[in-house]
Coordinates of N, CA, C and O in Angstrom, one line a residue:
M1 N -6.8 -5.2 14.6 CA -6.1 -5.3 13.3 C -7.0 -5.4 12.2 O -8.0 -6.2 12.2
K2 N -6.8 -4.6 11.1 CA -7.6 -4.7 9.9 C -6.8 -5.1 8.8 O -5.7 -4.6 8.6
L3 N -7.4 -6.0 7.9 CA -6.7 -6.4 6.7 C -7.7 -6.2 5.6 O -8.9 -6.5 5.7
F4 N -7.2 -5.5 4.5 CA -8.0 -5.3 3.4 C -7.5 -6.1 2.2 O -6.3 -6.1 2.0
L5 N -8.4 -6.8 1.6 CA -8.0 -7.7 0.4 C -8.6 -7.1 -0.8 O -9.8 -6.8 -0.9
M6 N -7.8 -6.8 -1.8 CA -8.2 -6.1 -3.0 C -7.8 -7.0 -4.2 O -6.7 -7.4 -4.4
R7 N -8.8 -7.1 -5.1 CA -8.4 -7.8 -6.4 C -7.9 -6.7 -7.4 O -8.4 -5.5 -7.3
H8 N -7.0 -7.0 -8.2 CA -6.4 -6.1 -9.1 C -7.6 -5.6 -10.0 O -8.6 -6.2 -10.1
G9 N -7.3 -4.5 -10.7 CA -8.3 -3.9 -11.6 C -8.4 -4.7 -12.9 O -7.6 -5.6 -13.1
E10 N -9.4 -4.4 -13.7 CA -9.6 -5.0 -15.0 C -8.4 -5.0 -15.8 O -7.7 -4.0 -15.9
A11 N -8.0 -6.2 -16.4 CA -6.8 -6.3 -17.1 C -7.0 -6.7 -18.6 O -8.0 -7.4 -18.9
S12 N -6.2 -6.2 -19.4 CA -6.2 -6.6 -20.8 C -5.7 -8.0 -21.0 O -5.0 -8.6 -20.2
F13 N -6.2 -8.7 -22.1 CA -5.7 -10.0 -22.4 C -4.5 -9.9 -23.5 O -4.0 -10.9 -23.9
D14 N -4.2 -8.7 -23.8 CA -3.2 -8.4 -24.8 C -1.8 -8.4 -24.2 O -1.1 -7.4 -24.0
A15 N -1.3 -9.7 -23.9 CA 0.0 -9.8 -23.4 C 0.5 -11.3 -23.7 O -0.3 -12.2 -23.9
S16 N 1.8 -11.4 -23.7 CA 2.3 -12.7 -24.1 C 2.2 -13.8 -23.0 O 2.2 -15.0 -23.3
T17 N 2.1 -13.3 -21.7 CA 1.9 -14.2 -20.6 C 0.9 -13.6 -19.6 O 0.7 -12.4 -19.6
D18 N 0.4 -14.5 -18.8 CA -0.6 -14.0 -17.8 C 0.1 -13.0 -16.8 O -0.5 -12.0 -16.4
R19 N 1.3 -13.2 -16.5 CA 2.0 -12.3 -15.6 C 2.2 -10.9 -16.1 O 2.3 -10.0 -15.4
Q20 N 2.1 -10.8 -17.5 CA 2.4 -9.5 -18.1 C 1.1 -8.7 -18.5 O 1.2 -7.7 -19.2
R21 N 0.0 -9.2 -18.1 CA -1.3 -8.5 -18.5 C -1.4 -7.2 -17.8 O -1.4 -7.1 -16.6
P22 N -1.5 -6.1 -18.6 CA -1.6 -4.7 -18.0 C -3.1 -4.4 -17.7 O -4.0 -4.9 -18.2
L23 N -3.2 -3.4 -16.8 CA -4.6 -2.8 -16.5 C -5.1 -2.1 -17.7 O -4.4 -1.5 -18.5
T24 N -6.4 -2.2 -17.9 CA -7.1 -1.4 -18.9 C -7.3 0.0 -18.3 O -7.2 0.2 -17.1
P25 N -7.7 1.0 -19.1 CA -8.0 2.3 -18.5 C -9.2 2.2 -17.5 O -9.1 2.9 -16.4
L26 N -10.2 1.4 -17.8 CA -11.3 1.2 -16.8 C -10.7 0.6 -15.5 O -11.1 0.9 -14.4
G27 N -9.8 -0.4 -15.7 CA -9.2 -1.0 -14.5 C -8.5 0.0 -13.6 O -8.6 0.0 -12.4
V28 N -7.8 1.0 -14.2 CA -7.1 2.0 -13.4 C -8.2 2.9 -12.7 O -8.1 3.1 -11.5
T29 N -9.2 3.3 -13.4 CA -10.2 4.2 -12.9 C -10.9 3.5 -11.7 O -11.1 4.1 -10.7
Q30 N -11.4 2.3 -11.9 CA -12.1 1.6 -10.9 C -11.2 1.3 -9.6 O -11.7 1.4 -8.5
T31 N -10.0 1.0 -9.9 CA -9.0 0.8 -8.8 C -8.9 2.1 -8.0 O -8.9 2.0 -6.7
Q32 N -8.8 3.2 -8.6 CA -8.6 4.5 -8.0 C -9.9 4.8 -7.2 O -9.8 5.4 -6.1
Q33 N -11.1 4.5 -7.7 CA -12.3 4.7 -7.0 C -12.3 3.9 -5.7 O -12.7 4.4 -4.7
M34 N -11.9 2.7 -5.8 CA -11.9 1.8 -4.6 C -10.8 2.3 -3.6 O -11.0 2.3 -2.4
A35 N -9.7 2.8 -4.1 CA -8.7 3.3 -3.2 C -9.1 4.6 -2.5 O -8.9 4.7 -1.3
A36 N -9.8 5.4 -3.2 CA -10.4 6.6 -2.6 C -11.4 6.2 -1.5 O -11.4 6.9 -0.4
H37 N -12.2 5.2 -1.8 CA -13.2 4.7 -0.8 C -12.4 4.2 0.5 O -12.8 4.5 1.6
L38 N -11.4 3.4 0.2 CA -10.6 2.9 1.3 C -9.9 4.1 2.1 O -9.9 4.1 3.4
A39 N -9.4 5.0 1.4 CA -8.7 6.2 2.1 C -9.7 6.9 3.0 O -9.2 7.4 4.1
S40 N -10.9 6.9 2.7 CA -11.9 7.6 3.6 C -12.2 6.8 4.8 O -12.8 7.3 5.8
R41 N -11.7 5.6 4.9 CA -12.0 4.7 6.0 C -10.8 4.4 6.9 O -11.0 3.8 8.0
I42 N -9.6 4.8 6.5 CA -8.4 4.5 7.3 C -7.6 5.7 7.4 O -7.5 6.6 6.6
A43 N -6.9 5.8 8.6 CA -6.0 6.9 8.8 C -4.5 6.5 8.6 O -3.7 7.4 8.4
Q44 N -4.3 5.2 8.7 CA -2.9 4.7 8.5 C -2.9 3.4 7.7 O -3.9 2.7 7.6
L45 N -1.8 3.1 7.0 CA -1.6 1.9 6.3 C -0.2 1.4 6.6 O 0.8 2.0 6.2
D46 N -0.2 0.3 7.4 CA 1.1 -0.1 7.9 C 1.9 -1.0 6.9 O 3.0 -0.8 6.6
Q47 N 1.2 -2.0 6.4 CA 1.8 -3.0 5.5 C 1.0 -3.1 4.2 O -0.2 -3.1 4.2
V48 N 1.7 -3.2 3.1 CA 1.1 -3.5 1.8 C 1.7 -4.7 1.2 O 3.0 -4.8 1.2
F49 N 0.9 -5.6 0.7 CA 1.4 -6.9 0.1 C 0.9 -7.0 -1.3 O -0.3 -7.0 -1.5
V50 N 1.8 -7.1 -2.3 CA 1.3 -7.1 -3.7 C 1.9 -8.3 -4.4 O 3.1 -8.6 -4.3
S51 N 1.0 -8.9 -5.3 CA 1.5 -9.9 -6.2 C 2.5 -9.3 -7.2 O 2.4 -8.1 -7.5
P52 N 3.4 -10.1 -7.7 CA 4.4 -9.6 -8.6 C 3.9 -9.4 -10.0 O 4.5 -8.8 -10.9
Y53 N 2.6 -9.9 -10.3 CA 2.1 -9.8 -11.6 C 1.8 -8.3 -12.0 O 1.5 -7.5 -11.1
L54 N 2.0 -8.0 -13.3 CA 2.0 -6.6 -13.7 C 0.6 -5.9 -13.3 O 0.6 -4.8 -12.8
R55 N -0.5 -6.6 -13.5 CA -1.8 -5.9 -13.2 C -1.9 -5.6 -11.7 O -2.6 -4.6 -11.4
A56 N -1.4 -6.4 -10.9 CA -1.4 -6.2 -9.4 C -0.5 -5.0 -9.1 O -0.8 -4.1 -8.3
Q57 N 0.7 -5.0 -9.6 CA 1.7 -3.9 -9.4 C 1.1 -2.6 -9.9 O 1.2 -1.5 -9.2
Q58 N 0.4 -2.6 -11.1 CA -0.2 -1.4 -11.6 C -1.4 -0.9 -10.7 O -1.6 0.3 -10.5
S59 N -2.1 -1.9 -10.1 CA -3.2 -1.6 -9.2 C -2.6 -0.9 -8.0 O -3.2 0.1 -7.5
W60 N -1.5 -1.4 -7.5 CA -0.9 -0.7 -6.3 C -0.5 0.7 -6.7 O -0.7 1.7 -5.9
Q61 N 0.1 0.9 -7.8 CA 0.6 2.2 -8.3 C -0.6 3.2 -8.4 O -0.5 4.3 -8.0
A62 N -1.8 2.7 -8.8 CA -3.0 3.5 -8.9 C -3.5 3.9 -7.5 O -4.1 4.9 -7.3
C63 N -3.3 3.0 -6.6 CA -3.8 3.2 -5.2 C -2.9 4.0 -4.4 O -3.4 4.9 -3.5
E64 N -1.6 3.9 -4.6 CA -0.6 4.4 -3.7 C -0.8 5.9 -3.5 O -0.6 6.5 -2.4
V65 N -1.1 6.7 -4.6 CA -1.2 8.1 -4.5 C -2.4 8.6 -3.7 O -2.5 9.7 -3.3
L66 N -3.4 7.7 -3.5 CA -4.6 8.1 -2.8 C -4.7 7.6 -1.4 O -5.5 8.1 -0.6
L67 N -3.8 6.7 -1.0 CA -3.8 6.1 0.4 C -2.8 6.8 1.3 O -1.8 7.3 0.8
P68 N -3.0 6.6 2.6 CA -1.9 7.0 3.5 C -0.6 6.3 3.2 O -0.6 5.2 2.7
K69 N 0.5 7.0 3.4 CA 1.8 6.4 3.0 C 2.0 5.1 3.8 O 2.0 5.1 5.1
A70 N 2.3 4.0 3.1 CA 2.5 2.7 3.8 C 3.9 2.7 4.4 O 4.9 3.2 3.9
Q71 N 4.0 2.1 5.6 CA 5.3 1.9 6.2 C 6.2 0.9 5.5 O 7.4 1.1 5.5
K72 N 5.6 -0.1 5.0 CA 6.4 -1.2 4.3 C 5.6 -1.8 3.2 O 4.4 -2.0 3.3
I73 N 6.2 -2.0 2.0 CA 5.5 -2.6 0.8 C 6.3 -3.8 0.5 O 7.5 -3.8 0.3
H74 N 5.6 -4.9 0.4 CA 6.2 -6.2 0.1 C 5.6 -6.8 -1.3 O 4.4 -6.8 -1.5
T75 N 6.5 -7.2 -2.2 CA 6.0 -7.9 -3.3 C 6.3 -9.4 -3.0 O 7.4 -9.8 -2.8
L76 N 5.2 -10.2 -3.1 CA 5.3 -11.6 -2.6 C 4.8 -12.6 -3.7 O 3.7 -12.5 -4.2
D77 N 5.7 -13.5 -4.0 CA 5.3 -14.6 -5.0 C 4.2 -15.5 -4.4 O 3.5 -16.2 -5.2
E78 N 4.0 -15.4 -3.1 CA 2.9 -16.2 -2.5 C 1.5 -15.6 -2.7 O 0.5 -16.1 -2.2
L79 N 1.4 -14.5 -3.5 CA 0.1 -13.9 -3.8 C -0.3 -14.0 -5.3 O -1.1 -13.3 -5.8
V80 N 0.3 -14.9 -6.0 CA -0.1 -15.2 -7.4 C -1.4 -16.0 -7.4 O -1.8 -16.6 -6.4
P81 N -2.1 -16.0 -8.6 CA -3.4 -16.7 -8.6 C -3.4 -18.1 -8.1 O -4.3 -18.5 -7.4
E82 N -2.4 -18.9 -8.4 CA -2.4 -20.3 -8.0 C -1.7 -20.6 -6.7 O -1.5 -21.8 -6.3
A83 N -1.4 -19.6 -5.9 CA -0.7 -19.8 -4.7 C -1.5 -20.5 -3.7 O -2.7 -20.6 -3.7
C84 N -0.8 -21.1 -2.7 CA -1.5 -21.9 -1.6 C -2.1 -20.9 -0.6 O -1.4 -20.1 0.0
P85 N -3.4 -20.9 -0.4 CA -4.0 -19.9 0.5 C -3.5 -20.0 1.9 O -3.3 -19.0 2.6
Q86 N -3.3 -21.2 2.4 CA -2.8 -21.4 3.8 C -1.4 -20.8 4.0 O -1.1 -20.1 4.9
T87 N -0.5 -21.0 3.0 CA 0.8 -20.4 3.0 C 0.7 -18.9 3.0 O 1.4 -18.2 3.8
A88 N -0.1 -18.4 2.1 CA -0.3 -16.9 2.0 C -0.8 -16.3 3.3 O -0.3 -15.3 3.8
H89 N -1.8 -17.0 3.9 CA -2.4 -16.6 5.1 C -1.4 -16.5 6.2 O -1.2 -15.5 6.9
D90 N -0.6 -17.6 6.4 CA 0.4 -17.6 7.4 C 1.5 -16.6 7.2 O 1.9 -15.9 8.2
L91 N 1.9 -16.4 6.0 CA 2.9 -15.4 5.7 C 2.4 -14.0 6.0 O 3.2 -13.1 6.6
L92 N 1.2 -13.7 5.6 CA 0.7 -12.3 5.8 C 0.6 -12.0 7.3 O 1.0 -11.0 7.8
L93 N 0.1 -13.0 8.1 CA 0.0 -12.8 9.5 C 1.3 -12.7 10.2 O 1.5 -11.8 11.1
A94 N 2.3 -13.4 9.7 CA 3.7 -13.3 10.3 C 4.2 -11.9 10.0 O 4.8 -11.3 10.9
Y95 N 4.1 -11.4 8.8 CA 4.6 -10.1 8.5 C 3.9 -9.1 9.4 O 4.6 -8.2 9.9
M96 N 2.6 -9.2 9.5 CA 1.9 -8.2 10.3 C 2.3 -8.3 11.8 O 2.4 -7.2 12.4
D97 N 2.4 -9.5 12.3 CA 2.8 -9.6 13.7 C 4.2 -9.1 14.0 O 4.4 -8.4 15.0
V98 N 5.1 -9.5 13.1 CA 6.5 -9.0 13.4 C 6.6 -7.5 13.3 O 7.4 -6.9 14.1
Q99 N 5.9 -6.9 12.4 CA 6.0 -5.4 12.3 C 5.0 -4.7 13.3 O 5.0 -3.5 13.3
G100 N 4.2 -5.4 14.0 CA 3.2 -4.8 14.9 C 2.2 -4.0 14.1 O 1.7 -3.0 14.5
A101 N 1.9 -4.5 12.9 CA 0.9 -3.7 12.0 C -0.5 -3.8 12.5 O -1.0 -4.8 12.9
E102 N -1.2 -2.6 12.4 CA -2.6 -2.5 12.7 C -3.4 -2.6 11.5 O -4.6 -3.0 11.5
T103 N -2.9 -2.2 10.3 CA -3.6 -2.2 9.0 C -2.7 -2.8 7.9 O -1.6 -2.5 7.9
G104 N -3.4 -3.6 7.1 CA -2.6 -4.2 6.0 C -3.5 -4.2 4.7 O -4.8 -4.3 4.9
L105 N -2.9 -4.1 3.6 CA -3.6 -4.2 2.3 C -2.9 -5.2 1.5 O -1.7 -5.2 1.3
V106 N -3.7 -6.1 0.9 CA -3.2 -7.2 0.0 C -3.8 -6.9 -1.4 O -5.1 -6.7 -1.5
I107 N -3.0 -6.8 -2.4 CA -3.5 -6.7 -3.8 C -3.1 -8.0 -4.5 O -1.9 -8.2 -4.7
A108 N -4.1 -8.7 -4.9 CA -3.8 -10.0 -5.5 C -4.9 -10.4 -6.5 O -5.5 -9.6 -7.1
H109 N -5.1 -11.7 -6.6 CA -5.9 -12.3 -7.7 C -7.0 -13.3 -7.2 O -6.8 -13.8 -6.1
M110 N -7.9 -13.6 -8.0 CA -8.8 -14.7 -7.8 C -8.1 -15.9 -8.5 O -7.4 -15.8 -9.4
P111 N -8.3 -17.1 -8.0 CA -9.1 -17.5 -6.9 C -8.5 -17.3 -5.5 O -9.2 -17.5 -4.5
L112 N -7.2 -16.9 -5.4 CA -6.6 -16.9 -4.1 C -7.3 -16.0 -3.1 O -7.5 -16.4 -2.0
L113 N -7.8 -14.8 -3.5 CA -8.4 -13.9 -2.6 C -9.7 -14.5 -1.9 O -9.9 -14.4 -0.7
G114 N -10.5 -15.2 -2.7 CA -11.6 -15.9 -2.1 C -11.2 -16.9 -1.1 O -11.8 -16.9 0.0
Y115 N -10.2 -17.7 -1.4 CA -9.8 -18.7 -0.4 C -9.1 -18.0 0.8 O -9.2 -18.6 1.9
L116 N -8.5 -16.9 0.6 CA -7.9 -16.2 1.7 C -8.9 -15.7 2.7 O -8.7 -15.8 3.9
V117 N -10.1 -15.3 2.2 CA -11.2 -14.9 3.1 C -11.5 -16.0 4.0 O -11.6 -15.9 5.2
S118 N -11.6 -17.2 3.4 CA -12.0 -18.4 4.2 C -10.8 -18.8 5.2 O -11.1 -19.4 6.2
E119 N -9.6 -18.6 4.8 CA -8.5 -18.8 5.7 C -8.5 -17.9 6.9 O -8.3 -18.3 8.1
F120 N -8.8 -16.6 6.7 CA -8.9 -15.7 7.8 C -10.1 -15.8 8.6 O -10.1 -15.6 9.8
V121 N -11.2 -16.1 7.9 CA -12.6 -16.2 8.6 C -13.2 -17.5 8.2 O -13.9 -17.6 7.3
P122 N -12.8 -18.6 9.0 CA -13.2 -20.0 8.6 C -14.7 -20.2 8.4 O -15.1 -21.0 7.7
A123 N -15.6 -19.3 9.0 CA -17.0 -19.5 8.9 C -17.5 -19.0 7.5 O -18.6 -19.3 7.1
E124 N -16.7 -18.3 6.8 CA -17.0 -17.7 5.5 C -16.7 -18.6 4.3 O -15.5 -19.1 4.3
A125 N -17.6 -18.8 3.4 CA -17.3 -19.6 2.2 C -16.5 -18.6 1.3 O -16.7 -17.4 1.4
P126 N -15.7 -19.1 0.5 CA -14.9 -18.3 -0.4 C -15.7 -17.4 -1.3 O -16.5 -17.9 -2.1
P127 N -15.7 -16.1 -1.2 CA -16.5 -15.2 -2.0 C -15.9 -15.0 -3.3 O -14.6 -15.1 -3.5
L128 N -16.6 -14.5 -4.3 CA -16.1 -14.0 -5.6 C -15.8 -12.5 -5.4 O -16.6 -11.8 -4.8
F129 N -14.7 -12.1 -6.0 CA -14.3 -10.7 -6.0 C -14.4 -10.2 -7.4 O -13.8 -10.8 -8.3
A130 N -15.1 -9.2 -7.6 CA -15.1 -8.5 -8.9 C -13.8 -7.8 -9.1 O -13.0 -7.6 -8.1
T131 N -13.4 -7.4 -10.3 CA -12.1 -6.7 -10.4 C -12.2 -5.4 -9.6 O -13.3 -4.8 -9.5
S132 N -11.1 -5.0 -8.9 CA -11.0 -3.9 -8.0 C -11.8 -4.0 -6.7 O -11.8 -3.0 -5.9
A133 N -12.5 -5.1 -6.5 CA -13.3 -5.3 -5.3 C -12.4 -5.3 -4.1 O -11.2 -5.7 -4.1
L134 N -12.9 -4.9 -2.9 CA -12.2 -4.7 -1.7 C -13.0 -5.3 -0.5 O -14.1 -5.0 -0.3
A135 N -12.3 -6.2 0.2 CA -12.9 -6.9 1.3 C -12.2 -6.3 2.6 O -11.0 -6.1 2.6
Q136 N -12.9 -6.1 3.6 CA -12.3 -5.7 4.9 C -12.5 -6.8 5.9 O -13.6 -7.3 6.1
I137 N -11.4 -7.3 6.5 CA -11.5 -8.3 7.5 C -10.9 -7.7 8.8 O -9.8 -7.1 8.8
E138 N -11.7 -7.8 9.9 CA -11.2 -7.5 11.2 C -10.6 -8.7 11.8 O -11.2 -9.8 11.9
L139 N -9.3 -8.7 12.1 CA -8.6 -9.9 12.6 C -8.7 -10.1 14.1 O -8.7 -11.3 14.5
K140 N -8.8 -9.1 14.9 CA -8.9 -9.2 16.3 C -10.1 -8.4 16.8 O -10.4 -7.4 16.3
P141 N -10.8 -8.8 17.9 CA -10.5 -10.0 18.7 C -10.9 -11.3 18.0 O -10.3 -12.4 18.2
T142 N -12.0 -11.3 17.2 CA -12.4 -12.5 16.5 C -12.4 -12.2 15.0 O -13.0 -11.2 14.6
P143 N -11.8 -13.0 14.2 CA -11.8 -12.7 12.7 C -13.2 -12.6 12.1 O -14.0 -13.5 12.3
T144 N -13.4 -11.5 11.5 CA -14.8 -11.2 10.9 C -14.7 -10.6 9.6 O -13.9 -9.6 9.4
L145 N -15.4 -11.0 8.6 CA -15.5 -10.3 7.3 C -16.5 -9.2 7.5 O -17.7 -9.4 7.7
I146 N -16.0 -7.9 7.4 CA -16.8 -6.8 7.7 C -17.6 -6.4 6.4 O -18.8 -6.1 6.4
S147 N -16.9 -6.4 5.3 CA -17.5 -6.0 4.0 C -16.8 -6.5 2.8 O -15.6 -6.9 2.9
L148 N -17.5 -6.6 1.7 CA -16.9 -6.9 0.4 C -17.6 -6.1 -0.6 O -18.8 -6.2 -0.8
Q149 N -16.9 -5.1 -1.2 CA -17.5 -4.1 -2.1 C -16.7 -4.0 -3.4 O -15.5 -4.0 -3.3
G150 N -17.4 -3.9 -4.5 CA -16.8 -3.6 -5.7 C -17.2 -2.2 -6.3 O -18.0 -1.5 -5.7
P151 N -16.6 -1.8 -7.4 CA -16.9 -0.5 -7.9 C -18.4 -0.3 -8.2 O -18.9 0.8 -8.0
S152 N -19.1 -1.3 -8.6 CA -20.6 -1.2 -8.9 C -21.3 -0.9 -7.6 O -22.3 -0.2 -7.6
D153 N -20.8 -1.4 -6.4 CA -21.5 -1.2 -5.1 C -21.3 0.3 -4.8 O -22.2 0.9 -4.2
L154 N -20.2 0.9 -5.1 CA -20.0 2.3 -4.8 C -20.9 3.2 -5.6 O -21.4 4.2 -5.2
A155 N -21.1 2.7 -6.9 CA -21.9 3.5 -7.8 C -23.4 3.5 -7.2 O -24.1 4.5 -7.4
L156 N -23.8 2.4 -6.6 CA -25.2 2.4 -6.0 C -25.3 3.3 -4.8 O -26.3 3.9 -4.6
V157 N -24.2 3.4 -4.0 CA -24.3 4.2 -2.8 C -24.2 5.7 -3.2 O -24.9 6.5 -2.6
G158 N -23.3 6.0 -4.1 CA -23.0 7.4 -4.5 C -24.1 7.9 -5.4 O -24.8 8.8 -5.5

């Protein structure tokens, strides 16, 4: 089982609330770059889990056209920035187990994503995610953080 954790793209501060902050043009571009990178690594996408915040929803919209068609897409209040990492972890695993999912994608926020890495892989300290960064966690047989890459990492490789 593979789980990918992605931070939303760069967002504008021009909004009346944090929930309503939209992606910037750079945020859309970098998110699409990371989605294209992910698409080259996976053949299927079983479950997608997205924060209800606008910037996360827009990040999913930017990714969706580049990735294999997801079997199920969930918008979860448990993926907002201040959410409880243990609750989010347990909920994500439950959804994946019930659906028999082999691959999942989470699009959410810092600091939650850093803490989620530590929930899934207890030996890992919570890492920082750049905007649009993507972490790959192998859940079975032993939870392992495979990679954490951001748009600037792709620029160095390409």
